Amino acid sequence: MKIRQLKLFDKITAIVVNDYYDESELSSIMTEIQFLEPKLGDENKTRAATEQTSYGERRKKRGRGVFLDDVYTDRRFSSILTVSRKLFQNDQIRKEINTIQDQDKDALYWRMWNNLNYDSTLLQCYTNGDYYDYHVDHSIFTSITTLKFTNAYVGGDLMFRYNGEENLYQAEHNSTILFPSVVDHRVDEVKHNPDSNKNYLENNIFKMRWSIAHLISMR
């Protein structure tokens, strides 16, 4: 893993972890994705954020996903939920959080990290035309791990917005970003990659842009 701080805005710091999963962990995640893919629901099933329009309430997201705690009564049966615990247990990540807490005078949210004791995990896939408009999560911290198993699609990058400023984060495959949930963020529209092999798009769930999001809070 390669860990670094990312200054999203003047008073908002995120942590980025590249090469988050090792090869064995990625293999187990891919196996679990094959199991979970038929169980994915649309944006109405994943409780996506909404906005009011002249035509009534509209979901801000288009795409399919599933909350893993709706599938598993025992988290130990999920490879994703098991290997993702490194977010809370890894010494390097813990050290980076401590550095922000000690050195950043604006690290109010990061000082809350030690009190967090609950997380909910969403497995999400985005295919052609899918997106998620600006929203904030109902949590204290959000982590998003991006999985790009192929180059069949482009887009799906994260855009952050705070106090009128915007900042684009182009996530690499197998990278995680951890940030305060108070920051507005969106997932740009995913589109077919014109340079990819179109035949490869058929019957291959790993062509999609996948993400694993942890919504971290207190109970």
CSV table of C-alpha atoms in Angstrom, one decimal:
chain,number,residue,atom,x,y,z
A,1,MET,CA,0.0,0.0,0.0
A,2,LYS,CA,1.1,3.6,-0.7
A,3,ILE,CA,-0.5,6.2,1.6
A,4,ARG,CA,-0.5,9.9,1.2
A,5,GLN,CA,-2.5,13.0,2.3
A,6,LEU,CA,-4.5,14.9,-0.2
A,7,LYS,CA,-5.5,18.5,0.4
A,8,LEU,CA,-9.0,18.7,-1.2
A,9,PHE,CA,-9.5,22.2,0.0
A,10,ASP,CA,-7.8,24.7,2.3
A,11,LYS,CA,-9.4,23.2,5.5
A,12,ILE,CA,-10.3,19.7,4.2
A,13,THR,CA,-7.7,16.9,4.1
A,14,ALA,CA,-8.3,13.4,2.7
A,15,ILE,CA,-6.2,10.3,2.8
A,16,VAL,CA,-5.5,8.3,-0.4
A,17,VAL,CA,-4.3,4.7,-0.4
A,18,ASN,CA,-3.0,3.3,-3.6
A,19,ASP,CA,-2.7,-0.5,-4.1
A,20,TYR,CA,-5.2,-0.9,-1.3
A,21,TYR,CA,-5.8,-4.6,-1.8
A,22,ASP,CA,-3.2,-7.2,-2.6
A,23,GLU,CA,-3.6,-9.7,-5.4
A,24,SER,CA,-5.1,-12.4,-3.1
A,25,GLU,CA,-7.6,-10.0,-1.7
A,26,LEU,CA,-8.6,-8.7,-5.1
A,27,SER,CA,-9.2,-12.3,-6.3
A,28,SER,CA,-11.5,-13.0,-3.4
A,29,ILE,CA,-13.3,-9.7,-4.0
A,30,MET,CA,-13.9,-10.6,-7.7
A,31,THR,CA,-15.3,-14.0,-6.6
A,32,GLU,CA,-17.7,-12.3,-4.3
A,33,ILE,CA,-18.7,-9.7,-6.9
A,34,GLN,CA,-19.8,-12.6,-9.1
A,35,PHE,CA,-21.9,-13.9,-6.3
A,36,LEU,CA,-23.4,-10.5,-5.5
A,37,GLU,CA,-24.0,-9.1,-9.0
A,38,PRO,CA,-27.4,-10.7,-9.4
A,39,LYS,CA,-28.5,-9.2,-6.1
A,40,LEU,CA,-27.8,-5.6,-7.0
A,41,GLY,CA,-30.7,-3.2,-7.0
A,42,ASP,CA,-31.3,0.1,-8.6
A,43,GLU,CA,-30.9,3.6,-7.1
A,44,ASN,CA,-34.2,3.2,-5.3
A,45,LYS,CA,-33.0,0.1,-3.5
A,46,THR,CA,-29.7,1.7,-2.4
A,47,ARG,CA,-31.4,4.7,-0.7
A,48,ALA,CA,-29.6,7.2,-3.0
A,49,ALA,CA,-29.8,10.9,-2.2
A,50,THR,CA,-32.8,12.8,-3.7
A,51,GLU,CA,-33.6,16.3,-4.9
A,52,GLN,CA,-36.8,18.1,-5.5
A,53,THR,CA,-37.7,19.0,-9.1
A,54,SER,CA,-40.7,20.5,-10.8
A,55,TYR,CA,-41.8,16.9,-11.5
A,56,GLY,CA,-41.4,15.8,-7.9
A,57,GLU,CA,-38.6,14.0,-6.1
A,58,ARG,CA,-35.7,12.6,-8.2
A,59,ARG,CA,-32.9,10.2,-7.2
A,60,LYS,CA,-29.5,11.8,-7.8
A,61,LYS,CA,-28.0,8.5,-8.7
A,62,ARG,CA,-28.2,6.1,-11.7
A,63,GLY,CA,-26.6,2.8,-11.1
A,64,ARG,CA,-27.0,-0.5,-9.3
A,65,GLY,CA,-25.7,-1.6,-5.9
A,66,VAL,CA,-26.3,-3.4,-2.6
A,67,PHE,CA,-25.6,-2.8,1.0
A,68,LEU,CA,-23.6,-5.8,2.2
A,69,ASP,CA,-25.1,-5.8,5.6
A,70,ASP,CA,-28.5,-6.5,3.9
A,71,VAL,CA,-27.0,-9.7,2.5
A,72,TYR,CA,-24.9,-11.0,5.3
A,73,THR,CA,-26.1,-11.6,8.9
A,74,ASP,CA,-22.5,-12.5,9.8
A,75,ARG,CA,-19.8,-10.2,8.3
A,76,ARG,CA,-17.2,-13.0,8.4
A,77,PHE,CA,-18.9,-14.7,5.4
A,78,SER,CA,-18.0,-11.7,3.2
A,79,SER,CA,-14.5,-11.4,1.8
A,80,ILE,CA,-15.1,-7.7,1.1
A,81,LEU,CA,-16.2,-6.9,4.6
A,82,THR,CA,-13.3,-8.9,6.0
A,83,VAL,CA,-10.4,-7.6,4.0
A,84,SER,CA,-11.7,-4.0,4.1
A,85,ARG,CA,-11.2,-3.9,7.9
A,86,LYS,CA,-7.6,-2.8,7.2
A,87,LEU,CA,-9.1,0.7,6.9
A,88,PHE,CA,-9.5,0.6,10.6
A,89,GLN,CA,-6.7,-1.7,11.6
A,90,ASN,CA,-3.7,-0.9,9.5
A,91,ASP,CA,-0.8,0.8,11.4
A,92,GLN,CA,0.2,2.9,8.4
A,93,ILE,CA,-3.3,4.3,7.9
A,94,ARG,CA,-3.5,4.9,11.7
A,95,LYS,CA,-0.2,6.7,11.6
A,96,GLU,CA,-1.3,9.0,8.8
A,97,ILE,CA,-4.5,9.9,10.7
A,98,ASN,CA,-2.5,10.6,13.8
A,99,THR,CA,-0.3,13.0,11.8
A,100,ILE,CA,-3.3,14.9,10.5
A,101,GLN,CA,-4.7,15.1,14.0
A,102,ASP,CA,-1.5,16.4,15.5
A,103,GLN,CA,-0.4,18.8,12.8
A,104,ASP,CA,-3.5,20.2,11.1
A,105,LYS,CA,-5.2,22.9,13.1
A,106,ASP,CA,-8.3,22.5,11.0
A,107,ALA,CA,-8.5,18.7,11.6
A,108,LEU,CA,-11.7,18.9,13.6
A,109,TYR,CA,-13.3,16.0,11.8
A,110,TRP,CA,-10.2,13.8,12.0
A,111,ARG,CA,-10.1,14.2,15.7
A,112,MET,CA,-13.5,12.4,15.8
A,113,TRP,CA,-12.0,9.3,14.2
A,114,ASN,CA,-11.2,7.6,17.5
A,115,ASN,CA,-14.8,7.7,18.6
A,116,LEU,CA,-16.3,6.1,15.5
A,117,ASN,CA,-17.7,2.6,16.0
A,118,TYR,CA,-20.0,1.8,13.1
A,119,ASP,CA,-19.7,1.5,9.3
A,120,SER,CA,-22.1,0.5,6.5
A,121,THR,CA,-20.7,-0.9,3.2
A,122,LEU,CA,-22.1,-0.3,-0.2
A,123,LEU,CA,-21.0,-2.3,-3.3
A,124,GLN,CA,-21.8,-0.2,-6.3
A,125,CYS,CA,-21.4,-0.7,-10.1
A,126,TYR,CA,-21.6,2.0,-12.8
A,127,THR,CA,-22.0,1.2,-16.4
A,128,ASN,CA,-22.7,3.3,-19.5
A,129,GLY,CA,-24.7,6.5,-18.6
A,130,ASP,CA,-24.5,5.9,-14.8
A,131,TYR,CA,-23.6,8.7,-12.4
A,132,TYR,CA,-24.2,10.2,-8.9
A,133,ASP,CA,-24.9,13.9,-8.7
A,134,TYR,CA,-23.6,16.1,-5.8
A,135,HIS,CA,-24.6,14.8,-2.4
A,136,VAL,CA,-23.3,14.4,1.2
A,137,ASP,CA,-23.4,11.1,3.0
A,138,HIS,CA,-25.3,10.5,6.2
A,139,SER,CA,-22.1,9.6,8.1
A,140,ILE,CA,-19.0,11.3,9.5
A,141,PHE,CA,-16.4,9.8,7.2
A,142,THR,CA,-16.7,8.2,3.8
A,143,SER,CA,-14.2,5.9,2.1
A,144,ILE,CA,-14.5,5.0,-1.5
A,145,THR,CA,-12.4,2.2,-3.1
A,146,THR,CA,-12.4,2.3,-6.9
A,147,LEU,CA,-12.0,-0.9,-9.0
A,148,LYS,CA,-11.4,-0.6,-12.7
A,149,PHE,CA,-10.7,-4.2,-13.8
A,150,THR,CA,-10.8,-3.2,-17.5
A,151,ASN,CA,-10.6,-0.1,-19.7
A,152,ALA,CA,-14.0,-0.7,-21.2
A,153,TYR,CA,-15.3,2.5,-19.7
A,154,VAL,CA,-14.1,6.0,-19.0
A,155,GLY,CA,-15.4,8.6,-16.4
A,156,GLY,CA,-16.6,7.7,-13.0
A,157,ASP,CA,-14.1,10.1,-11.4
A,158,LEU,CA,-14.9,11.9,-8.1
A,159,MET,CA,-15.6,15.7,-8.0
A,160,PHE,CA,-15.5,17.4,-4.6
A,161,ARG,CA,-17.2,20.7,-3.8
A,162,TYR,CA,-16.8,22.9,-0.8
A,163,ASN,CA,-17.5,26.6,-0.2
A,164,GLY,CA,-18.0,27.2,-3.9
A,165,GLU,CA,-14.7,25.5,-4.9
A,166,GLU,CA,-14.4,22.2,-6.9
A,167,ASN,CA,-11.6,19.7,-7.0
A,168,LEU,CA,-11.4,16.7,-9.3
A,169,TYR,CA,-10.0,13.4,-8.0
A,170,GLN,CA,-9.2,10.8,-10.7
A,171,ALA,CA,-9.1,7.5,-8.9
A,172,GLU,CA,-6.8,4.8,-10.0
A,173,HIS,CA,-7.7,1.1,-10.0
A,174,ASN,CA,-7.5,-0.4,-6.5
A,175,SER,CA,-7.2,3.0,-4.7
A,176,THR,CA,-9.1,4.3,-1.7
A,177,ILE,CA,-9.9,7.8,-0.7
A,178,LEU,CA,-11.1,8.6,2.9
A,179,PHE,CA,-12.6,12.0,3.5
A,180,PRO,CA,-15.1,13.8,5.8
A,181,SER,CA,-18.6,13.1,4.7
A,182,VAL,CA,-19.6,16.7,5.1
A,183,VAL,CA,-17.9,17.5,1.7
A,184,ASP,CA,-20.2,17.5,-1.3
A,185,HIS,CA,-19.1,15.0,-3.9
A,186,ARG,CA,-20.3,13.4,-7.1
A,187,VAL,CA,-19.4,10.6,-9.4
A,188,ASP,CA,-19.0,11.8,-13.0
A,189,GLU,CA,-20.9,10.0,-15.7
A,190,VAL,CA,-19.5,6.7,-16.9
A,191,LYS,CA,-19.3,6.2,-20.6
A,192,HIS,CA,-18.1,3.5,-23.1
A,193,ASN,CA,-14.4,3.9,-23.9
A,194,PRO,CA,-14.2,4.3,-27.7
A,195,ASP,CA,-10.7,2.8,-27.7
A,196,SER,CA,-11.7,-0.5,-26.0
A,197,ASN,CA,-12.7,-3.7,-27.7
A,198,LYS,CA,-16.5,-3.6,-28.0
A,199,ASN,CA,-16.7,-7.4,-28.1
A,200,TYR,CA,-15.2,-7.5,-24.7
A,201,LEU,CA,-18.2,-5.7,-23.3
A,202,GLU,CA,-20.5,-8.7,-23.7
A,203,ASN,CA,-21.3,-10.9,-20.7
A,204,ASN,CA,-18.4,-9.6,-18.5
A,205,ILE,CA,-19.4,-8.0,-15.2
A,206,PHE,CA,-15.9,-6.9,-14.6
A,207,LYS,CA,-16.2,-4.4,-17.5
A,208,MET,CA,-18.2,-2.2,-15.2
A,209,ARG,CA,-16.7,0.5,-12.9
A,210,TRP,CA,-17.1,-0.9,-9.3
A,211,SER,CA,-16.8,0.9,-6.0
A,212,ILE,CA,-16.8,-0.2,-2.4
A,213,ALA,CA,-18.0,2.7,-0.1
A,214,HIS,CA,-17.8,2.6,3.7
A,215,LEU,CA,-20.1,5.1,5.5
A,216,ILE,CA,-18.4,5.5,8.9
A,217,SER,CA,-20.2,7.0,11.9
A,218,MET,CA,-21.1,6.5,15.6
A,219,ARG,CA,-24.0,4.5,17.2
